[in-house]
Tab-separated table of C-alpha atoms in Angstrom:
chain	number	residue	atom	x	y	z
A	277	UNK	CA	-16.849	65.998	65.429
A	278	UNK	CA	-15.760	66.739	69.025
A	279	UNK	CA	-16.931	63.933	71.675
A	280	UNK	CA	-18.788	61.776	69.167
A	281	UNK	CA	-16.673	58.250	67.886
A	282	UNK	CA	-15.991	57.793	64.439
A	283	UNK	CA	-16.106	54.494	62.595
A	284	UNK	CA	-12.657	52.613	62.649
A	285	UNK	CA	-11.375	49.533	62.605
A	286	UNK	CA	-8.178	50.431	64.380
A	287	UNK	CA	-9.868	48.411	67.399
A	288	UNK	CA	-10.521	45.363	65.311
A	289	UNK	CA	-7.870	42.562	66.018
A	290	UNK	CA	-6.288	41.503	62.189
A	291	UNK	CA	-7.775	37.902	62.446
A	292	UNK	CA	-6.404	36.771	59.002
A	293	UNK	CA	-3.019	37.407	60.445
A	294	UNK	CA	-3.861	35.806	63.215
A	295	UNK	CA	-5.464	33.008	62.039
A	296	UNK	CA	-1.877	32.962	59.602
A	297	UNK	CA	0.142	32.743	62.735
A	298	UNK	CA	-1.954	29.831	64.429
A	299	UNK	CA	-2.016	27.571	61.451
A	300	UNK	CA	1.701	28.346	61.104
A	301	UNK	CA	2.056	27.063	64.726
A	302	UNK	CA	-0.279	24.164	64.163
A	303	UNK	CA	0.782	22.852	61.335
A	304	UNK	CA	2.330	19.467	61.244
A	305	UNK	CA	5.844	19.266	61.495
A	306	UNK	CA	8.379	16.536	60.735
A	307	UNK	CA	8.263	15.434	64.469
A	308	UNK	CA	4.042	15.307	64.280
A	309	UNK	CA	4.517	13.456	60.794
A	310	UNK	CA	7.004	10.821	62.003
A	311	UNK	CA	4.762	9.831	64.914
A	312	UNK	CA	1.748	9.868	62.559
A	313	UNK	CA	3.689	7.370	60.029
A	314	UNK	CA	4.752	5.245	63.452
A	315	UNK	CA	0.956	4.689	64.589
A	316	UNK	CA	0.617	3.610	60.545
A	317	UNK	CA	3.499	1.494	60.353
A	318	UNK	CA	2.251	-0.217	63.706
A	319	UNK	CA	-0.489	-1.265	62.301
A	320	UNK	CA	0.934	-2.189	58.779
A	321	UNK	CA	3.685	-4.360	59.978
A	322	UNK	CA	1.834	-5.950	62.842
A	323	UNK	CA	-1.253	-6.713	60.354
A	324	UNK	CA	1.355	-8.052	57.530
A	325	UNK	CA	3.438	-10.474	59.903
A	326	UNK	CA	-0.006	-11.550	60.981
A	327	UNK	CA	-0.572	-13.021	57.809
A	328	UNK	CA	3.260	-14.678	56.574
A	329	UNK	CA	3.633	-11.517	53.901
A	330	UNK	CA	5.858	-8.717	56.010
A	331	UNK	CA	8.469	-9.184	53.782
A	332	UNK	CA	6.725	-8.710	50.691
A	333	UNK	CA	4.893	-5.943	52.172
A	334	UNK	CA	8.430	-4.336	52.914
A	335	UNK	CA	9.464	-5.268	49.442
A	336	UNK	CA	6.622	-2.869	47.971
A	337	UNK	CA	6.773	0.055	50.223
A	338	UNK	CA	11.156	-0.176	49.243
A	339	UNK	CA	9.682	-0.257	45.535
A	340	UNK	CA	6.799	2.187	45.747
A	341	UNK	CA	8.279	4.737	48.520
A	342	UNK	CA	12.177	4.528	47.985
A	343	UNK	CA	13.101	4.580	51.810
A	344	UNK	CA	16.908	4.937	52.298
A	345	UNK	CA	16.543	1.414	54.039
A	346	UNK	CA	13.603	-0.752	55.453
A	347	UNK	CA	12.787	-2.453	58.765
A	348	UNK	CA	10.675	-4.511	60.665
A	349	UNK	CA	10.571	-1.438	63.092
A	350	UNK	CA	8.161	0.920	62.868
A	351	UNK	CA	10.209	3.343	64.380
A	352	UNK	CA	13.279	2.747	62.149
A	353	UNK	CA	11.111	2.163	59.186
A	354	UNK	CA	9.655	5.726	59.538
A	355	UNK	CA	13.140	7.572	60.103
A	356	UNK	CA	13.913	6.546	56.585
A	357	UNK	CA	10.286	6.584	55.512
A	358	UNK	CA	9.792	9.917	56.603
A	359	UNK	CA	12.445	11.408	53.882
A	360	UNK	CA	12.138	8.983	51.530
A	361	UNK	CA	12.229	9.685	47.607
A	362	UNK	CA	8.855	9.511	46.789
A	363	UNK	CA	7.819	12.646	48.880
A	364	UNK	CA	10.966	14.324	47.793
A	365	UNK	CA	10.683	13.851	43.783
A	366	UNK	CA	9.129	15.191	41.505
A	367	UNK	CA	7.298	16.620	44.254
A	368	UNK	CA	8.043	17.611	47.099
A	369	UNK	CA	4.947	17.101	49.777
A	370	UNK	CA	4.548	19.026	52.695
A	371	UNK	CA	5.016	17.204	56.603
A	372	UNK	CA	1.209	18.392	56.874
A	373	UNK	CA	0.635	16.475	53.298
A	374	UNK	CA	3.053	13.097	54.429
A	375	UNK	CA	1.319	13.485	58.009
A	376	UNK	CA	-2.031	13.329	56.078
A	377	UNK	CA	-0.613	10.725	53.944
A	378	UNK	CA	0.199	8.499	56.645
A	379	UNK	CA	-3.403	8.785	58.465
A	380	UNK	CA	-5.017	7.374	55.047
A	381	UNK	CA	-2.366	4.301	55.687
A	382	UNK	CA	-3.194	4.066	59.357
A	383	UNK	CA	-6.719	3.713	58.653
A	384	UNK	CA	-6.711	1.784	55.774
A	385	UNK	CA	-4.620	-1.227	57.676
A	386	UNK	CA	-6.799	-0.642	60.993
A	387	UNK	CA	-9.419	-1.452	58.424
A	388	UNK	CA	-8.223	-4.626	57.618
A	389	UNK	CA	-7.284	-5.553	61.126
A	390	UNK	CA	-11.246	-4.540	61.992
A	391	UNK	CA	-12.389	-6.981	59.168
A	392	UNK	CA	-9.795	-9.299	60.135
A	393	UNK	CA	-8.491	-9.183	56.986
A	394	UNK	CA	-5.102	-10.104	58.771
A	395	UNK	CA	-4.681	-13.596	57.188
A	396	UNK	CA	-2.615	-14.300	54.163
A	397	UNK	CA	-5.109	-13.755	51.199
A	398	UNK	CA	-5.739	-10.484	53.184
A	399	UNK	CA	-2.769	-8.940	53.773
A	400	UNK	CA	-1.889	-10.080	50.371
A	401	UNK	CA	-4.419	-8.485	48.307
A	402	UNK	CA	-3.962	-5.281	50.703
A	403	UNK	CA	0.156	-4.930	49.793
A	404	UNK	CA	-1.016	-4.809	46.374
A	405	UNK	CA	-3.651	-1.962	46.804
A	406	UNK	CA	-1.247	-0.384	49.062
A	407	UNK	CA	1.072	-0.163	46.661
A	408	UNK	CA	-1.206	1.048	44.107
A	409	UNK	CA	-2.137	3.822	46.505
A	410	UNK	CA	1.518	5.455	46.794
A	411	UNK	CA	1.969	8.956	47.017
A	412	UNK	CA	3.156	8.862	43.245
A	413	UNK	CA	0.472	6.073	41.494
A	414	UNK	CA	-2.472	6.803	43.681
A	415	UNK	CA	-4.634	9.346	41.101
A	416	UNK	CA	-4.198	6.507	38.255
A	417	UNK	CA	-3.928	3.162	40.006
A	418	UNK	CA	-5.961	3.269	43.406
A	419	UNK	CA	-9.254	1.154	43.009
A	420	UNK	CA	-9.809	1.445	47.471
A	421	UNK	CA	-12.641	3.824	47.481
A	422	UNK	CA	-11.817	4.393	51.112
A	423	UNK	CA	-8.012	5.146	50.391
A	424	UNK	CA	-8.390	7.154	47.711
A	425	UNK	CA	-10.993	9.678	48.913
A	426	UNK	CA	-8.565	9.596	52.363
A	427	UNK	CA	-5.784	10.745	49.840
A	428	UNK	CA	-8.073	13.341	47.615
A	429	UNK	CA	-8.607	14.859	50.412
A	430	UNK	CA	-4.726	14.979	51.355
A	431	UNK	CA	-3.793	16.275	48.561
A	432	UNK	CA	-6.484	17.862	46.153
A	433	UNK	CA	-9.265	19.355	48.890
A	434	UNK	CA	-6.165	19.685	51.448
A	435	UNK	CA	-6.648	23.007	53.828
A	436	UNK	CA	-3.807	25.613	53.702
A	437	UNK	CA	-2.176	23.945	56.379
A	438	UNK	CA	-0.997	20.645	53.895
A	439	UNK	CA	0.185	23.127	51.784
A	440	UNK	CA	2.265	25.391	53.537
A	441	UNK	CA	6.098	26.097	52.507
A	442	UNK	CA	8.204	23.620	53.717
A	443	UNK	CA	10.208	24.751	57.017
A	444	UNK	CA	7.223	25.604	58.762
């Protein structure tokens, strides 16, 4: 009909695509996963040497994460942490998933540093449920409440963006 409007959407912006295009640009990267596993490591090492067990707690995350080498860094810890086995094989996890992955650690060892839990008993019994609570055991073997629903909802009610291709 001359002069009247019809109904289109031609106007309408595509908001799936660009909701596709921000998550792609939001989405954690290596970089964004490394500094995430720094904070946890932080944390982890500082709580463990608190309480006489760093080495033992280094001893589990070589056994339960396969790291190309270990340190009493955090930095250099997470350079080979970052790539190591156990997000590589038989699965290989996301940077959104590991980033994810590495909050649950951060807050479960700022946990035990609230509850100063830093002492040797502590960090003792925490290696071992750390350990349990590896990317590979943690669906059989994890008896933290906390750390497990941190990691369910990592990797089983993850958003898109844990789950995106990697090389995004």
């Amino acid at each position: 009909m001359p002069g009247c409007a019809t109904d289109s959407f031609d106007d309408v912006p595509d908001t799936e695509e660009t909701a596709s295009i921000y998550l792609l640009l939001t989405a954690p990267t290596r970089e964004s996963a490394l500094a995430k596993c720094v904070e946890a490591e932080t944390v982890a090492l500082s709580c463990t040497s608190d309480g006489g067990n760093q080495a033992s707690y280094l001893s589990t995350v070589n056994t339960a994460y396969r790291p190309s080498s270990t340190s009493t860094s955090a930095s250099n810890l997470c350079d080979s942490l970052i790539d190591a086995g156990i997000f590589n094989s038989p699965i290989v996890y996301t940077y959104g998933a590991r980033n994810c992955h590495f909050e649950c650690n951060r807050k479960f060892w700022q946990g035990r540093r609230d509850a100063s839990l830093c002492t040797s008993a502590g960090t003792s019994a925490a290696i071992t449920t750390h350990g349990q609570c590896s990317p590979s055991t943690w669906t059989s073997e994890c008896v933290d409440s906390t750390f497990k629903s941190c990691l369910t909802d990592c990797f089983q009610a993850g958003t898109d963006t844990y789950f995106l291709p990697q090389g995004y």
